[in-house]
């Protein structure tokens, strides 16, 4: 049903293009992208139609004329692809966000999901694939993401002092490592170090068969998040990499220590088969937070 709804919006967009109603066409394409994302999430992962939906998303994404397909050059002479969506002209000097897809999604899939909530917020987007960044030894992903930041910093339409990062799913871990590594990051939607901490807890529990002292756990959480020198938003629950109880504890410690960390828990609808995250409200909250933080970063 949702795929058919998306198809109808695409047809409407094409008709509006023929009439010269470009704003209405763009609105219809955004509605189509949201419908396709709903269809993709409701479909079983083994459904053969999932590939068709992804193809429809990529086709709709390409309809946005200002979208650029760019290559990010790295210090080791390698390159990897990215989508760049500018928000204004060459002299606009606006904020930008590096967006990393989740581990099971392509950059085009993430861009299709984010376009409806990101457009109109005055922020350019550089969207990259989790696989292009994560398939390297530890320490390499931070260097590659710094190349993304360097690319944006050299663009005349981007304010180099207002570049944030958003890691979706397990890419929240990459966003944390990057924000700790590169102090130029102005804001980060990440896991706050909790994924690594959860793995440490599991390892200690398995080796010692004892519970970790809560005072030691508190100190460890605080030490990890203090490495981040920018405002942080942690998304817990849903399809994220962070458990809600650990995130609540982390937020409490950060509040006491006056560390700028906020917590977001997506709304989830339970179905007989699985939980479905309300990605529209979640993404809207995330990009509202980024818009707010990056706007403040420009203040003298």
C-alpha atoms as one frame of an Amber mdcrd trajectory, in Angstrom:
protein
   0.000   0.000   0.000   2.707   2.493   1.003   4.688   1.755  -2.148   1.616
   2.578  -4.237   1.158   5.817  -2.287   4.756   6.732  -3.088   4.203   5.919
  -6.769   1.162   8.203  -6.864   3.183  11.076  -5.367   5.917  10.523  -7.986
   3.329  10.715 -10.772   1.940  13.900  -9.204   5.442  15.366  -9.088   6.031
  14.613 -12.783   2.719  16.249 -13.710   3.647  19.347 -11.701   7.007  19.499
 -13.471   5.184  19.548 -16.819   3.066  22.445 -15.547   6.133  24.321 -14.290
   4.975  24.017 -10.664   8.416  23.107  -9.321   7.692  23.762  -5.641   4.662
  21.467  -5.730   6.731  18.846  -7.544   9.414  18.960  -4.847   6.761  18.613
  -2.150   5.314  15.562  -3.920   8.749  13.921  -4.187   9.330  14.470  -0.469
   5.984  12.827   0.286   6.968   9.932  -1.987  10.264   9.459  -0.135   8.467
   9.275   3.210   5.969   6.741   1.830   8.777   4.584   0.406  10.607   4.643
   3.746   7.454   3.485   5.556   7.048   0.685   2.993  10.687  -0.338   3.432
  10.362  -0.558   7.215   7.133  -2.521   7.102   8.463  -5.033   4.578  10.081
  -8.252   5.710  13.862  -8.144   5.287  13.622 -11.168   2.940  10.899  -9.569
   0.823  12.107  -9.489  -2.823  10.311  -6.153  -3.283  12.738  -4.391  -0.893
  15.166  -3.954  -3.770  12.446  -2.334  -5.854  11.708   0.133  -3.069  15.389
   1.055  -2.786  15.487   1.676  -6.541  12.449   3.951  -6.259  14.113   5.878
  -3.413  17.305   6.420  -5.418  15.280   7.583  -8.438  13.314  10.079  -6.320
  16.471  11.367  -4.644  18.048  12.090  -8.018  15.123  14.365  -8.851  16.500
  17.092  -6.597  18.435  19.254  -9.044  20.775  20.809  -6.478  22.014  17.405
  -5.287  25.690  16.727  -6.062  27.475  13.382  -6.281  30.987  14.069  -4.986
  34.184  12.174  -4.246  35.919  12.693  -0.896  39.700  12.545  -1.199  41.703
  11.070   1.682  45.301  11.531   2.756  46.161   7.967   1.660  45.241   8.904
  -1.942  41.988   6.904  -1.786  38.520   8.294  -2.474  34.968   7.391  -1.516
  31.611   8.686  -2.812  29.140  10.936  -1.018  25.973  12.899  -1.676  26.150
  16.630  -1.066  22.993  18.714  -0.772  23.797  22.458  -0.605  21.312  24.711
   1.073  22.141  27.972  -0.668  24.414  29.720  -3.146  28.227  29.654  -3.223
  28.477  32.611  -0.829  25.819  31.514   1.678  28.248  30.210   4.360  25.751
  28.000   6.194  26.086  25.110   8.693  26.558  21.567   7.404  26.033  18.076
   8.805  27.993  14.911   7.970  25.414  12.099   7.964  26.560   8.457   8.177
  24.079   5.753   7.224  23.358   2.788   9.483  25.175  -0.470   8.893  22.455
  -2.047   6.730  21.596   1.021   4.637  23.127   2.875   1.712  23.849   6.578
   1.643  20.987   7.049  -0.853  18.543   5.309   1.507  19.513   7.589   4.394
  19.354  10.687   2.201  15.884   9.729   1.011  14.740   9.450   4.614  16.341
  12.707   5.749  15.398  15.019   2.884  11.807  15.621   4.095  12.981  16.710
   7.568  16.240  18.454   6.611  15.059  20.711   3.790  14.185  24.184   4.996
  16.443  24.117   8.058  19.312  26.081   6.512  21.852  23.246   6.779  23.755
  21.531   3.979  24.097  17.738   4.111  27.029  15.473   3.253  25.673  11.914
   3.303  28.031   8.915   3.293  27.717   5.146   3.636  28.590   3.276   6.834
  30.416   0.632   4.784  32.687   3.194   3.107  33.847   4.407   6.522  33.778
   1.373   8.820  35.584  -1.237   6.721  38.992  -0.196   7.989  41.126  -0.827
  11.031  40.449   1.196  14.177  41.562   4.796  13.832  41.023   4.907  10.059
  37.337   5.818  10.270  38.152   8.971  12.240  40.704  10.004   9.603  38.237
   9.408   6.784  35.548  11.430   8.553  38.063  14.224   9.098  38.519  14.215
   5.315  34.752  14.795   5.048  35.004  17.711   7.443  37.974  19.069   5.507
  35.993  18.823   2.268  33.151  20.825   3.782  35.499  23.362   5.375  36.996
  24.190   1.971  33.611  24.816   0.363  32.747  28.540   0.153  29.067  27.817
   0.907  29.834  26.163   4.290  30.732  27.791   7.607  33.732  25.725   8.764
  32.983  26.541  12.421  29.477  25.024  12.225  29.878  21.444  11.021  28.080
  18.668  12.900  27.942  14.896  12.582  25.011  12.483  12.744  25.570   8.734
  12.996  22.529   6.544  12.347  22.281   3.119  14.030  25.720   1.692  14.799
  27.251   4.630  12.966  26.521   6.533  16.192  29.667   4.802  17.489  31.678
   6.165  14.544  30.264   9.635  15.224  31.405   9.454  18.865  34.936   8.416
  17.934  35.092  11.145  15.305  33.860  13.906  17.630  36.449  12.869  20.239
  39.181  12.732  17.590  38.482  15.985  15.712  37.775  19.007  17.914  36.423
  20.957  14.940  33.100  19.066  15.215  30.535  21.604  16.463  27.798  19.136
  17.506  27.345  15.360  17.447  24.404  12.975  17.326  26.168   9.877  18.590
  26.207   7.137  21.243  28.214   9.076  23.842  30.605   6.130  24.190  27.914
   3.814  25.523  28.327   1.079  22.913  31.968   0.581  23.842  31.044   0.743
  27.499  28.366  -1.933  27.051  30.932  -4.216  25.417  33.336  -3.603  28.292
  30.637  -4.429  30.836  29.793  -7.637  29.012  33.454  -8.677  28.846  34.090
  -7.939  32.526  30.920  -9.773  33.558  31.832 -12.792  31.441  35.409 -12.992
  32.743  34.755 -12.304  36.431  31.168 -13.543  36.818  30.571 -10.514  39.054
  28.673  -7.277  38.696  30.615  -4.075  38.045  30.678  -1.605  40.944  28.261
   1.220  40.143  30.686   3.927  41.345  33.322   2.611  38.965  30.719   2.420
  36.202  29.724   6.026  36.810  33.323   7.192  36.644  33.860   5.277  33.432
  30.779   6.777  31.765  31.826  10.298  32.741  35.389   9.784  31.511  34.226
   8.650  28.096  31.812  11.493  27.497  34.267  14.151  28.742  36.369  13.427
  25.666  33.632  15.079  23.599  34.060  18.850  23.612  30.911  19.677  21.646
  27.181  19.453  22.438  25.951  15.863  22.209  22.592  14.238  21.469  22.275
  10.539  22.318  19.454   8.575  20.672  18.503   5.570  22.833  16.127   2.716
  22.147  14.426   1.928  18.863  16.930   0.903  16.206  19.746   2.780  17.917
  22.927   1.340  19.398  22.249   2.578  22.942  20.154   1.005  25.714  17.695
   3.312  27.434  18.759   2.534  31.068  22.446   3.251  30.336  21.561   6.415
  28.438  19.445   7.706  31.333  22.323   7.103  33.740  24.722   8.886  31.392
  22.406  11.872  31.073  22.109  12.139  34.859  25.905  12.164  35.263  26.285
  14.755  32.507  23.646  16.998  34.058  25.460  16.862  37.396  28.786  17.609
  35.695  27.254  20.374  33.526  28.137  18.544  30.322  25.979  19.522  27.343
  24.357  16.158  26.590  20.713  15.566  25.740  18.791  12.322  25.393  16.201
  11.386  22.786  14.096   8.219  22.906  12.176   7.556  19.663   8.523   6.584
  19.778   8.032   2.938  18.883   4.881   1.159  17.690   4.633  -2.543  18.511
   3.294  -4.922  15.874   2.793  -8.711  16.066   6.085  -9.183  14.178   8.370
  -6.455  15.541   8.690  -2.895  16.797   8.442  -0.068  14.248  10.177   3.191
  15.102   8.420   6.463  14.271  11.317   7.735  12.190   9.508  10.922  11.131
   9.197  12.374  14.639  12.632  11.045  15.629  14.442  12.569  12.633  12.520
  15.813  13.059  13.703  16.033  16.665  17.298  15.212  15.722  17.505  17.826
  12.996  15.697  20.383  15.110  18.412  19.838  17.740  21.194  20.132  15.132
  19.654  23.288  13.705  19.498  24.823  17.177  23.010  23.826  18.223  24.689
  24.828  14.973  22.879  28.166  14.993  24.242  28.816  18.502  27.722  27.794
  17.412  27.806  30.826  15.112  27.155  33.286  17.923  30.219  35.385  18.977
